[in-house]
PDB file of C-alpha atoms and ligand atoms in Angstrom:
ATOM      1  CA  UNK A 243     -97.284  28.552 279.834  1.00 68.00           C
ATOM      2  CA  UNK A 244     -97.810  25.281 281.483  1.00 82.00           C
ATOM      3  CA  UNK A 245     -94.606  23.111 280.915  1.00 91.00           C
ATOM      4  CA  UNK A 246     -94.618  19.483 281.274  1.00 95.00           C
ATOM      5  CA  UNK A 247     -92.129  18.112 284.043  1.00 96.00           C
ATOM      6  CA  UNK A 248     -89.811  15.218 283.038  1.00 97.00           C
ATOM      7  CA  UNK A 249     -88.073  13.031 285.256  1.00 98.00           C
ATOM      8  CA  UNK A 250     -84.437  13.113 285.685  1.00 98.00           C
ATOM      9  CA  UNK A 251     -82.283  10.114 286.624  1.00 98.00           C
ATOM     10  CA  UNK A 252     -81.244  10.148 290.228  1.00 98.00           C
ATOM     11  CA  UNK A 253     -77.428   9.688 290.037  1.00 96.00           C
ATOM     12  CA  UNK A 254     -74.597   9.356 292.708  1.00 95.00           C
ATOM     13  CA  UNK A 255     -73.888  13.095 293.946  1.00 95.00           C
ATOM     14  CA  UNK A 256     -77.514  13.874 292.730  1.00 97.00           C
ATOM     15  CA  UNK A 257     -77.180  17.498 294.123  1.00 97.00           C
ATOM     16  CA  UNK A 258     -74.695  18.376 291.372  1.00 96.00           C
ATOM     17  CA  UNK A 259     -75.554  15.570 288.653  1.00 95.00           C
ATOM     18  CA  UNK A 260     -79.319  15.475 288.714  1.00 97.00           C
ATOM     19  CA  UNK A 261     -80.413  18.982 289.974  1.00 97.00           C
ATOM     20  CA  UNK A 262     -79.446  22.463 290.686  1.00 98.00           C
ATOM     21  CA  UNK A 263     -78.846  22.509 294.475  1.00 98.00           C
ATOM     22  CA  UNK A 264     -77.481  26.017 295.843  1.00 98.00           C
ATOM     23  CA  UNK A 265     -74.642  25.177 298.495  1.00 98.00           C
ATOM     24  CA  UNK A 266     -72.449  27.337 300.719  1.00 98.00           C
ATOM     25  CA  UNK A 267     -68.657  27.294 300.271  1.00 98.00           C
ATOM     26  CA  UNK A 268     -66.708  26.358 303.391  1.00 98.00           C
ATOM     27  CA  UNK A 269     -63.031  26.128 303.718  1.00 98.00           C
ATOM     28  CA  UNK A 270     -62.339  23.606 306.458  1.00 98.00           C
ATOM     29  CA  UNK A 271     -59.177  24.037 308.400  1.00 98.00           C
ATOM     30  CA  UNK A 272     -57.960  21.091 310.111  1.00 98.00           C
ATOM     31  CA  UNK A 273     -54.468  20.236 311.752  1.00 97.00           C
ATOM     32  CA  UNK A 274     -52.181  17.971 309.742  1.00 97.00           C
ATOM     33  CA  UNK A 275     -50.004  15.340 311.407  1.00 96.00           C
ATOM     34  CA  UNK A 276     -47.011  17.858 311.439  1.00 94.00           C
ATOM     35  CA  UNK A 277     -49.046  20.476 312.974  1.00 94.00           C
ATOM     36  CA  UNK A 278     -49.599  22.521 309.780  1.00 96.00           C
ATOM     37  CA  UNK A 279     -52.865  23.795 309.062  1.00 98.00           C
ATOM     38  CA  UNK A 280     -54.708  22.122 306.177  1.00 98.00           C
ATOM     39  CA  UNK A 281     -57.500  23.979 304.220  1.00 98.00           C
ATOM     40  CA  UNK A 282     -59.901  21.869 302.347  1.00 98.00           C
ATOM     41  CA  UNK A 283     -63.051  23.305 300.546  1.00 98.00           C
ATOM     42  CA  UNK A 284     -66.515  21.871 301.229  1.00 98.00           C
ATOM     43  CA  UNK A 285     -70.098  22.503 300.260  1.00 98.00           C
ATOM     44  CA  UNK A 286     -71.892  19.762 301.929  1.00 98.00           C
ATOM     45  CA  UNK A 287     -71.625  21.514 305.270  1.00 98.00           C
ATOM     46  CA  UNK A 288     -75.138  22.356 306.819  1.00 98.00           C
ATOM     47  CA  UNK A 289     -76.618  23.173 310.299  1.00 98.00           C
ATOM     48  CA  UNK A 290     -77.660  20.029 311.892  1.00 96.00           C
ATOM     49  CA  UNK A 291     -78.683  20.622 315.563  1.00 93.00           C
ATOM     50  CA  UNK A 292     -80.029  24.073 316.013  1.00 88.00           C
ATOM     51  CA  UNK A 293     -81.450  24.473 319.252  1.00 79.00           C
ATOM     52  CA  UNK A 294     -79.968  23.046 322.762  1.00 78.00           C
ATOM     53  CA  UNK A 295     -77.104  21.555 320.798  1.00 90.00           C
ATOM     54  CA  UNK A 296     -75.579  23.595 318.056  1.00 95.00           C
ATOM     55  CA  UNK A 297     -73.706  21.529 315.513  1.00 98.00           C
ATOM     56  CA  UNK A 298     -72.833  21.409 311.679  1.00 98.00           C
ATOM     57  CA  UNK A 299     -72.866  18.262 309.523  1.00 98.00           C
ATOM     58  CA  UNK A 300     -69.851  17.931 307.180  1.00 98.00           C
ATOM     59  CA  UNK A 301     -69.905  15.344 304.536  1.00 98.00           C
ATOM     60  CA  UNK A 302     -66.608  14.268 302.966  1.00 98.00           C
ATOM     61  CA  UNK A 303     -64.718  11.682 301.217  1.00 96.00           C
ATOM     62  CA  UNK A 304     -63.183   9.416 304.017  1.00 97.00           C
ATOM     63  CA  UNK A 305     -59.901   9.376 302.466  1.00 97.00           C
ATOM     64  CA  UNK A 306     -59.552  13.377 302.407  1.00 98.00           C
ATOM     65  CA  UNK A 307     -56.906  15.058 304.454  1.00 98.00           C
ATOM     66  CA  UNK A 308     -59.812  16.847 306.173  1.00 98.00           C
ATOM     67  CA  UNK A 309     -61.464  13.527 307.100  1.00 98.00           C
ATOM     68  CA  UNK A 310     -58.104  12.089 308.539  1.00 97.00           C
ATOM     69  CA  UNK A 311     -57.372  15.042 310.539  1.00 98.00           C
ATOM     70  CA  UNK A 312     -60.771  15.411 312.198  1.00 98.00           C
ATOM     71  CA  UNK A 313     -60.710  11.739 313.150  1.00 97.00           C
ATOM     72  CA  UNK A 314     -57.165  12.156 314.681  1.00 97.00           C
ATOM     73  CA  UNK A 315     -57.441  15.565 316.393  1.00 96.00           C
ATOM     74  CA  UNK A 316     -61.172  16.022 316.710  1.00 96.00           C
ATOM     75  CA  UNK A 317     -60.892  19.688 315.576  1.00 97.00           C
ATOM     76  CA  UNK A 318     -62.117  21.720 312.736  1.00 98.00           C
ATOM     77  CA  UNK A 319     -62.629  25.369 311.809  1.00 98.00           C
ATOM     78  CA  UNK A 320     -65.257  26.339 309.178  1.00 98.00           C
ATOM     79  CA  UNK A 321     -64.106  29.334 307.426  1.00 98.00           C
ATOM     80  CA  UNK A 322     -66.871  31.158 305.167  1.00 98.00           C
ATOM     81  CA  UNK A 323     -64.933  33.129 302.579  1.00 98.00           C
ATOM     82  CA  UNK A 324     -66.356  35.863 300.441  1.00 98.00           C
ATOM     83  CA  UNK A 325     -67.500  35.421 296.939  1.00 98.00           C
ATOM     84  CA  UNK A 326     -64.520  36.649 295.090  1.00 98.00           C
ATOM     85  CA  UNK A 327     -63.335  34.800 291.986  1.00 98.00           C
ATOM     86  CA  UNK A 328     -59.622  34.805 293.132  1.00 98.00           C
ATOM     87  CA  UNK A 329     -60.722  33.053 296.404  1.00 98.00           C
ATOM     88  CA  UNK A 330     -62.987  30.528 294.792  1.00 98.00           C
ATOM     89  CA  UNK A 331     -60.197  29.767 292.177  1.00 98.00           C
ATOM     90  CA  UNK A 332     -57.918  29.076 295.094  1.00 98.00           C
ATOM     91  CA  UNK A 333     -60.580  26.894 296.617  1.00 98.00           C
ATOM     92  CA  UNK A 334     -60.945  24.778 293.377  1.00 97.00           C
ATOM     93  CA  UNK A 335     -57.183  24.272 293.526  1.00 96.00           C
ATOM     94  CA  UNK A 336     -57.077  23.349 297.144  1.00 97.00           C
ATOM     95  CA  UNK A 337     -59.870  20.870 296.326  1.00 96.00           C
ATOM     96  CA  UNK A 338     -57.942  18.737 294.226  1.00 93.00           C
ATOM     97  CA  UNK A 339     -58.026  15.372 295.726  1.00 92.00           C
ATOM     98  CA  UNK A 340     -54.715  13.665 296.650  1.00 89.00           C
ATOM     99  CA  UNK A 341     -52.512  16.627 297.334  1.00 91.00           C
ATOM    100  CA  UNK A 342     -50.623  16.349 300.665  1.00 95.00           C
ATOM    101  CA  UNK A 343     -51.047  19.447 303.013  1.00 97.00           C
ATOM    102  CA  UNK A 344     -47.536  20.814 302.605  1.00 96.00           C
ATOM    103  CA  UNK A 345     -47.682  20.745 298.813  1.00 95.00           C
ATOM    104  CA  UNK A 346     -51.404  22.047 298.301  1.00 96.00           C
ATOM    105  CA  UNK A 347     -50.988  24.802 300.875  1.00 97.00           C
ATOM    106  CA  UNK A 348     -48.129  26.409 299.112  1.00 95.00           C
ATOM    107  CA  UNK A 349     -50.466  27.643 296.370  1.00 92.00           C
ATOM    108  CA  UNK A 350     -53.162  28.948 298.787  1.00 97.00           C
ATOM    109  CA  UNK A 351     -53.987  32.691 298.652  1.00 98.00           C
ATOM    110  CA  UNK A 352     -55.632  32.682 302.091  1.00 98.00           C
ATOM    111  CA  UNK A 353     -53.822  34.213 305.134  1.00 98.00           C
ATOM    112  CA  UNK A 354     -53.878  31.911 308.200  1.00 98.00           C
ATOM    113  CA  UNK A 355     -54.064  33.308 311.703  1.00 96.00           C
ATOM    114  CA  UNK A 356     -54.179  32.051 315.282  1.00 94.00           C
ATOM    115  CA  UNK A 357     -57.563  30.387 316.210  1.00 95.00           C
ATOM    116  CA  UNK A 358     -59.518  32.531 318.692  1.00 93.00           C
ATOM    117  CA  UNK A 359     -59.750  29.429 320.995  1.00 90.00           C
ATOM    118  CA  UNK A 360     -56.006  29.330 321.119  1.00 70.00           C
ATOM    119  CA  UNK A 361     -55.956  32.525 322.682  1.00 66.00           C
ATOM    120  CA  UNK A 362     -57.597  31.217 325.766  1.00 61.00           C
ATOM    121  CA  UNK A 363     -55.266  28.329 326.536  1.00 66.00           C
ATOM    122  CA  UNK A 364     -52.364  26.181 325.301  1.00 67.00           C
ATOM    123  CA  UNK A 365     -54.282  23.567 323.211  1.00 70.00           C
ATOM    124  CA  UNK A 366     -53.158  23.862 319.486  1.00 90.00           C
ATOM    125  CA  UNK A 367     -56.032  24.578 317.314  1.00 96.00           C
ATOM    126  CA  UNK A 368     -56.255  24.777 313.540  1.00 97.00           C
ATOM    127  CA  UNK A 369     -55.445  28.349 312.360  1.00 97.00           C
ATOM    128  CA  UNK A 370     -58.456  30.148 310.825  1.00 98.00           C
ATOM    129  CA  UNK A 371     -58.553  32.148 307.535  1.00 98.00           C
ATOM    130  CA  UNK A 372     -58.098  35.933 308.033  1.00 98.00           C
ATOM    131  CA  UNK A 373     -60.306  36.789 304.999  1.00 98.00           C
ATOM    132  CA  UNK A 374     -63.385  35.040 306.316  1.00 98.00           C
ATOM    133  CA  UNK A 375     -66.649  36.737 306.845  1.00 98.00           C
ATOM    134  CA  UNK A 376     -67.164  34.326 309.715  1.00 98.00           C
ATOM    135  CA  UNK A 377     -65.639  31.357 311.234  1.00 98.00           C
ATOM    136  CA  UNK A 378     -67.347  28.455 313.120  1.00 98.00           C
ATOM    137  CA  UNK A 379     -64.672  26.752 315.497  1.00 98.00           C
ATOM    138  CA  UNK A 380     -65.799  23.427 315.944  1.00 98.00           C
ATOM    139  CA  UNK A 381     -65.069  20.148 317.900  1.00 97.00           C
ATOM    140  CA  UNK A 382     -66.162  16.777 316.444  1.00 98.00           C
ATOM    141  CA  UNK A 383     -68.715  14.716 318.345  1.00 97.00           C
ATOM    142  CA  UNK A 384     -68.018  11.146 317.386  1.00 96.00           C
ATOM    143  CA  UNK A 385     -70.893   9.769 319.418  1.00 95.00           C
ATOM    144  CA  UNK A 386     -73.075  10.798 316.507  1.00 93.00           C
ATOM    145  CA  UNK A 387     -71.119   9.045 313.804  1.00 88.00           C
ATOM    146  CA  UNK A 388     -73.718   7.871 311.087  1.00 88.00           C
ATOM    147  CA  UNK A 389     -71.300   7.687 308.218  1.00 90.00           C
ATOM    148  CA  UNK A 390     -73.243   5.370 305.593  1.00 92.00           C
ATOM    149  CA  UNK A 391     -70.120   3.676 304.024  1.00 94.00           C
ATOM    150  CA  UNK A 392     -66.478   3.347 304.459  1.00 95.00           C
ATOM    151  CA  UNK A 393     -65.973   5.786 301.772  1.00 95.00           C
ATOM    152  CA  UNK A 394     -68.183   8.643 302.932  1.00 97.00           C
ATOM    153  CA  UNK A 395     -67.616  10.167 306.352  1.00 97.00           C
ATOM    154  CA  UNK A 396     -70.289  12.393 308.152  1.00 97.00           C
ATOM    155  CA  UNK A 397     -68.840  14.454 310.858  1.00 98.00           C
ATOM    156  CA  UNK A 398     -71.173  16.063 313.406  1.00 98.00           C
ATOM    157  CA  UNK A 399     -69.213  19.249 314.277  1.00 98.00           C
ATOM    158  CA  UNK A 400     -70.121  20.923 317.634  1.00 98.00           C
ATOM    159  CA  UNK A 401     -69.811  24.674 317.331  1.00 98.00           C
ATOM    160  CA  UNK A 402     -67.759  25.957 320.082  1.00 96.00           C
ATOM    161  CA  UNK A 403     -67.142  29.595 319.004  1.00 96.00           C
ATOM    162  CA  UNK A 404     -68.662  31.845 316.019  1.00 97.00           C
ATOM    163  CA  UNK A 405     -66.094  34.740 315.454  1.00 97.00           C
ATOM    164  CA  UNK A 406     -66.482  37.414 312.715  1.00 97.00           C
ATOM    165  CA  UNK A 407     -64.912  40.801 311.817  1.00 97.00           C
ATOM    166  CA  UNK A 408     -66.502  43.824 314.040  1.00 96.00           C
ATOM    167  CA  UNK A 409     -68.071  45.165 310.945  1.00 96.00           C
ATOM    168  CA  UNK A 410     -70.000  42.067 310.223  1.00 97.00           C
ATOM    169  CA  UNK A 411     -70.943  41.569 313.992  1.00 95.00           C
ATOM    170  CA  UNK A 412     -72.075  45.014 314.096  1.00 93.00           C
ATOM    171  CA  UNK A 413     -74.156  44.428 310.890  1.00 93.00           C
ATOM    172  CA  UNK A 414     -75.733  41.104 312.237  1.00 91.00           C
ATOM    173  CA  UNK A 415     -76.738  42.632 315.616  1.00 85.00           C
ATOM    174  CA  UNK A 416     -78.055  45.932 314.190  1.00 84.00           C
ATOM    175  CA  UNK A 417     -79.634  44.375 311.097  1.00 84.00           C
ATOM    176  CA  UNK A 418     -77.497  45.920 308.547  1.00 88.00           C
ATOM    177  CA  UNK A 419     -75.603  45.069 305.185  1.00 93.00           C
ATOM    178  CA  UNK A 420     -75.306  41.332 304.473  1.00 96.00           C
ATOM    179  CA  UNK A 421     -71.890  39.910 303.257  1.00 97.00           C
ATOM    180  CA  UNK A 422     -71.650  38.572 299.753  1.00 96.00           C
ATOM    181  CA  UNK A 423     -71.053  34.789 300.170  1.00 98.00           C
ATOM    182  CA  UNK A 424     -70.748  32.329 297.213  1.00 98.00           C
ATOM    183  CA  UNK A 425     -73.341  29.887 296.115  1.00 98.00           C
ATOM    184  CA  UNK A 426     -71.690  26.528 294.766  1.00 98.00           C
ATOM    185  CA  UNK A 427     -73.538  24.650 292.001  1.00 98.00           C
ATOM    186  CA  UNK A 428     -70.969  22.116 292.281  1.00 97.00           C
ATOM    187  CA  UNK A 429     -68.774  20.062 289.895  1.00 96.00           C
ATOM    188  CA  UNK A 430     -70.830  19.964 286.785  1.00 94.00           C
ATOM    189  CA  UNK A 431     -70.141  18.806 283.149  1.00 90.00           C
ATOM    190  CA  UNK A 432     -67.257  16.833 284.264  1.00 87.00           C
ATOM    191  CA  UNK A 433     -64.692  19.609 284.167  1.00 91.00           C
ATOM    192  CA  UNK A 434     -65.727  22.780 286.245  1.00 96.00           C
ATOM    193  CA  UNK A 435     -67.102  23.840 289.391  1.00 97.00           C
ATOM    194  CA  UNK A 436     -69.964  26.644 289.081  1.00 98.00           C
ATOM    195  CA  UNK A 437     -70.490  29.383 291.633  1.00 98.00           C
ATOM    196  CA  UNK A 438     -72.370  32.670 291.823  1.00 97.00           C
ATOM    197  CA  UNK A 439     -72.764  35.584 293.967  1.00 96.00           C
ATOM    198  CA  UNK A 440     -76.066  36.426 295.412  1.00 93.00           C
ATOM    199  CA  UNK A 441     -77.818  39.860 294.758  1.00 92.00           C
ATOM    200  CA  UNK A 442     -78.951  42.242 297.530  1.00 93.00           C
ATOM    201  CA  UNK A 443     -81.260  40.412 300.017  1.00 94.00           C
ATOM    202  CA  UNK A 444     -84.736  41.627 300.257  1.00 93.00           C
ATOM    203  CA  UNK A 445     -87.088  41.193 303.147  1.00 90.00           C
ATOM    204  CA  UNK A 446     -90.659  39.791 303.278  1.00 86.00           C
ATOM    205  CA  UNK A 447     -92.457  40.518 306.320  1.00 78.00           C
ATOM    206  CA  UNK A 448     -94.654  38.234 308.298  1.00 69.00           C
ATOM    207  CA  UNK A 449     -98.460  38.724 308.166  1.00 71.00           C
ATOM    208  CA  UNK A 450     -99.300  41.772 310.041  1.00 65.00           C
ATOM    209  CA  UNK A 451    -101.313  42.048 313.294  1.00 62.00           C
ATOM    210  CA  UNK A 452     -99.713  38.844 314.766  1.00 64.00           C
ATOM    211  CA  UNK A 453     -98.242  39.143 318.144  1.00 67.00           C
ATOM    212  CA  UNK A 454     -94.815  37.757 318.899  1.00 74.00           C
ATOM    213  CA  UNK A 455     -94.526  34.315 320.335  1.00 82.00           C
ATOM    214  CA  UNK A 456     -92.056  33.017 323.141  1.00 83.00           C
ATOM    215  CA  UNK A 457     -89.544  31.637 320.356  1.00 83.00           C
ATOM    216  CA  UNK A 458     -89.518  35.009 318.438  1.00 85.00           C
ATOM    217  CA  UNK A 459     -88.896  36.826 321.634  1.00 88.00           C
ATOM    218  CA  UNK A 460     -86.000  34.542 322.393  1.00 87.00           C
ATOM    219  CA  UNK A 461     -84.652  34.832 318.798  1.00 87.00           C
ATOM    220  CA  UNK A 462     -84.790  38.730 318.742  1.00 87.00           C
ATOM    221  CA  UNK A 463     -83.252  38.920 322.314  1.00 88.00           C
ATOM    222  CA  UNK A 464     -80.260  36.729 321.466  1.00 85.00           C
ATOM    223  CA  UNK A 465     -79.673  38.766 318.331  1.00 87.00           C
ATOM    224  CA  UNK A 466     -79.853  42.102 319.947  1.00 88.00           C
ATOM    225  CA  UNK A 467     -77.409  41.122 322.800  1.00 89.00           C
ATOM    226  CA  UNK A 468     -75.973  37.543 322.637  1.00 88.00           C
ATOM    227  CA  UNK A 469     -74.129  38.145 326.149  1.00 89.00           C
ATOM    228  CA  UNK A 470     -77.441  38.211 327.865  1.00 92.00           C
ATOM    229  CA  UNK A 471     -79.359  35.039 328.397  1.00 90.00           C
ATOM    230  CA  UNK A 472     -83.154  35.285 328.576  1.00 92.00           C
ATOM    231  CA  UNK A 473     -84.983  32.551 330.627  1.00 90.00           C
ATOM    232  CA  UNK A 474     -87.871  30.901 328.567  1.00 87.00           C
ATOM    233  CA  UNK A 475     -90.210  32.324 331.266  1.00 89.00           C
ATOM    234  CA  UNK A 476     -89.037  35.588 330.795  1.00 90.00           C
ATOM    235  CA  UNK A 477     -89.577  35.269 326.939  1.00 90.00           C
ATOM    236  CA  UNK A 478     -93.132  33.870 327.514  1.00 87.00           C
ATOM    237  CA  UNK A 479     -94.043  36.996 329.633  1.00 88.00           C
ATOM    238  CA  UNK A 480     -93.449  39.075 326.576  1.00 88.00           C
ATOM    239  CA  UNK A 481     -95.350  36.993 324.176  1.00 84.00           C
ATOM    240  CA  UNK A 482     -98.123  39.006 322.772  1.00 80.00           C
ATOM    241  CA  UNK A 483     -95.997  42.177 322.464  1.00 83.00           C
ATOM    242  CA  UNK A 484     -96.645  43.519 318.958  1.00 79.00           C
ATOM    243  CA  UNK A 485     -93.634  42.667 316.681  1.00 77.00           C
ATOM    244  CA  UNK A 486     -93.442  46.322 315.868  1.00 78.00           C
ATOM    245  CA  UNK A 487     -92.338  47.226 319.264  1.00 82.00           C
ATOM    246  CA  UNK A 488     -90.610  44.075 320.593  1.00 86.00           C
ATOM    247  CA  UNK A 489     -86.916  45.204 319.547  1.00 87.00           C
ATOM    248  CA  UNK A 490     -87.628  48.625 321.485  1.00 86.00           C
ATOM    249  CA  UNK A 491     -88.840  46.582 324.520  1.00 89.00           C
ATOM    250  CA  UNK A 492     -85.892  43.979 324.495  1.00 92.00           C
ATOM    251  CA  UNK A 493     -83.275  46.787 324.007  1.00 89.00           C
ATOM    252  CA  UNK A 494     -84.641  48.604 327.001  1.00 88.00           C
ATOM    253  CA  UNK A 495     -84.560  45.491 329.230  1.00 91.00           C
ATOM    254  CA  UNK A 496     -80.935  44.570 327.983  1.00 91.00           C
ATOM    255  CA  UNK A 497     -79.621  48.162 328.483  1.00 88.00           C
ATOM    256  CA  UNK A 498     -81.224  48.031 332.061  1.00 90.00           C
ATOM    257  CA  UNK A 499     -79.834  44.534 332.725  1.00 91.00           C
ATOM    258  CA  UNK A 500     -76.343  45.632 331.595  1.00 90.00           C
ATOM    259  CA  UNK A 501     -76.466  48.974 333.807  1.00 90.00           C
ATOM    260  CA  UNK A 502     -77.230  46.527 336.686  1.00 92.00           C
ATOM    261  CA  UNK A 503     -74.415  44.123 335.836  1.00 91.00           C
ATOM    262  CA  UNK A 504     -77.102  41.431 335.247  1.00 90.00           C
ATOM    263  CA  UNK A 505     -76.611  38.750 332.329  1.00 91.00           C
ATOM    264  CA  UNK A 506     -79.631  36.695 332.907  1.00 92.00           C
ATOM    265  CA  UNK A 507     -83.232  37.957 332.452  1.00 93.00           C
ATOM    266  CA  UNK A 508     -85.800  36.365 334.737  1.00 92.00           C
ATOM    267  CA  UNK A 509     -89.485  36.893 334.862  1.00 91.00           C
ATOM    268  CA  UNK A 510     -89.046  38.458 338.165  1.00 90.00           C
ATOM    269  CA  UNK A 511     -86.683  41.157 336.735  1.00 90.00           C
ATOM    270  CA  UNK A 512     -89.356  41.992 334.045  1.00 90.00           C
ATOM    271  CA  UNK A 513     -91.908  42.373 336.790  1.00 87.00           C
ATOM    272  CA  UNK A 514     -89.714  44.721 338.678  1.00 88.00           C
ATOM    273  CA  UNK A 515     -88.880  46.790 335.657  1.00 87.00           C
ATOM    274  CA  UNK A 516     -92.662  47.062 334.781  1.00 80.00           C
ATOM    275  CA  UNK A 517     -93.478  48.194 338.420  1.00 74.00           C
ATOM    276  CA  UNK A 518     -90.509  50.667 338.082  1.00 74.00           C
ATOM    277  CA  UNK A 519     -91.603  52.028 334.704  1.00 64.00           C
ATOM    278  CA  UNK A 520     -95.313  52.132 335.985  1.00 53.00           C
ATOM    279  CA  UNK A 521     -94.107  54.445 338.849  1.00 54.00           C
ATOM    280  CA  UNK A 522     -92.310  56.779 336.573  1.00 53.00           C
ATOM    281  CA  UNK A 523     -93.616  60.408 336.355  1.00 47.00           C
ATOM    282  CA  UNK A 524     -96.145  60.754 333.466  1.00 42.00           C
ATOM    283  CA  UNK A 525     -96.645  56.946 333.130  1.00 41.00           C
ATOM    284  CA  UNK A 526     -99.825  56.718 335.294  1.00 35.00           C
TER     285      UNK A 526
HETATM  286  C1  LIG B 897     -66.266  24.293 295.984  1.00 53.83           C
HETATM  287  C2  LIG B 897     -65.902  22.859 296.511  1.00 53.83           C
HETATM  288  C3  LIG B 897     -66.744  22.046 297.291  1.00 53.83           C
HETATM  289  C4  LIG B 897     -66.466  20.773 297.549  1.00 53.83           C
HETATM  290  N1  LIG B 897     -67.353  20.027 298.366  1.00 53.83           N
HETATM  291  C5  LIG B 897     -67.038  18.805 298.886  1.00 53.83           C
HETATM  292  C6  LIG B 897     -67.997  18.340 299.662  1.00 53.83           C
HETATM  293  O1  LIG B 897     -68.873  18.762 300.144  1.00 53.83           O
HETATM  294  N2  LIG B 897     -67.593  16.965 299.952  1.00 53.83           N
HETATM  295  C7  LIG B 897     -66.417  16.173 299.592  1.00 53.83           C
HETATM  296  O2  LIG B 897     -66.044  15.167 300.052  1.00 53.83           O
HETATM  297  N3  LIG B 897     -65.573  16.878 298.678  1.00 53.83           N
HETATM  298  C8  LIG B 897     -66.014  18.263 298.404  1.00 53.83           C
HETATM  299  N4  LIG B 897     -64.887  18.879 297.632  1.00 53.83           N
HETATM  300  C9  LIG B 897     -63.799  18.115 297.118  1.00 53.83           C
HETATM  301  C10 LIG B 897     -62.678  18.279 298.166  1.00 53.83           C
HETATM  302  O3  LIG B 897     -62.374  19.549 298.259  1.00 53.83           O
HETATM  303  C11 LIG B 897     -61.572  17.496 297.927  1.00 53.83           C
HETATM  304  O4  LIG B 897     -62.017  15.959 298.274  1.00 53.83           O
HETATM  305  C12 LIG B 897     -60.216  17.910 298.666  1.00 53.83           C
HETATM  306  O5  LIG B 897     -59.239  16.780 298.254  1.00 53.83           O
HETATM  307  C13 LIG B 897     -60.530  18.075 299.938  1.00 53.83           C
HETATM  308  O6  LIG B 897     -59.157  18.616 300.569  1.00 53.83           O
HETATM  309  P1  LIG B 897     -58.496  17.779 301.686  1.00 53.83           P
HETATM  310  O7  LIG B 897     -58.198  16.438 301.057  1.00 53.83           O
HETATM  311  O8  LIG B 897     -57.381  18.588 302.101  1.00 53.83           O
HETATM  312  O9  LIG B 897     -59.535  17.698 302.742  1.00 53.83           O
HETATM  313  C14 LIG B 897     -65.399  20.188 297.167  1.00 53.83           C
HETATM  314  C15 LIG B 897     -64.532  20.934 296.232  1.00 53.83           C
HETATM  315  C16 LIG B 897     -64.726  22.132 295.921  1.00 53.83           C
HETATM  316  C17 LIG B 897     -63.736  22.917 294.996  1.00 53.83           C
END
């Protein structure tokens, strides 16, 4: 059936008033003036710099506790909580504007634990949420402030650390199960927030027969072993390896690098490994 399109008026907060816009739910932890960790739920929080610099953009009401705390301390942690009704109900309570930290945190169901940054020094950092699937620990970059009005604050949050429970890290690196993260459709009908869970993710492969390009090589290499750095020239050398075999090739190189205590893959190392393999019995 060919349905006609009808125009919708573009209102303020168009993502929840004039459309259906799927958003993440992020519990932002920041430090209140007395040092207590404040949790504020936010959905307008998206990747903003993805290559070279790694940063998230957070859009908040300027009068929120979160905005005040970020401006004062420069610190925030983005806690991605699982899609459970109990957690989302607590989020909605924590999202009631105007409550001070001590008052609102009394009703929180979340467990706070020490920041993973804190363990490496004495600087106080906001605590993080134990129940999280993953946490981005961030520092505000005030040089990129493009807040459009005194009421609306845009914070560029540079990601210093991403931490997650071991089972999710294993799954991420080995390509296993996905966590169930909530999707927020926002504050609608003037009385309720609407959330949903997503189904099991499905994969759609890229067109067959295309060789890998250097950026695919870099992406795969970082996923397989984030502790090993690949120089762009080394990635370029593997461009053209059929996608089907890329993981196997990269894993082999990473394993050899680890064995030798090397954390940086150079084109020279790839040449050396190729020559070595070519010299192995049965290779020629
Ligand atoms: C699921 C959810 C998402 C929200 N997303 C945003 C958002 O992206 N930006 C914003 O300014 N307020 C958002 N709010 C409202 C804030 O949570 C609310 O202003 C709250 O007072 C923030 O807490 P804080 O004052 O402790 O920072 C959201 C509320 C909920 C429940």
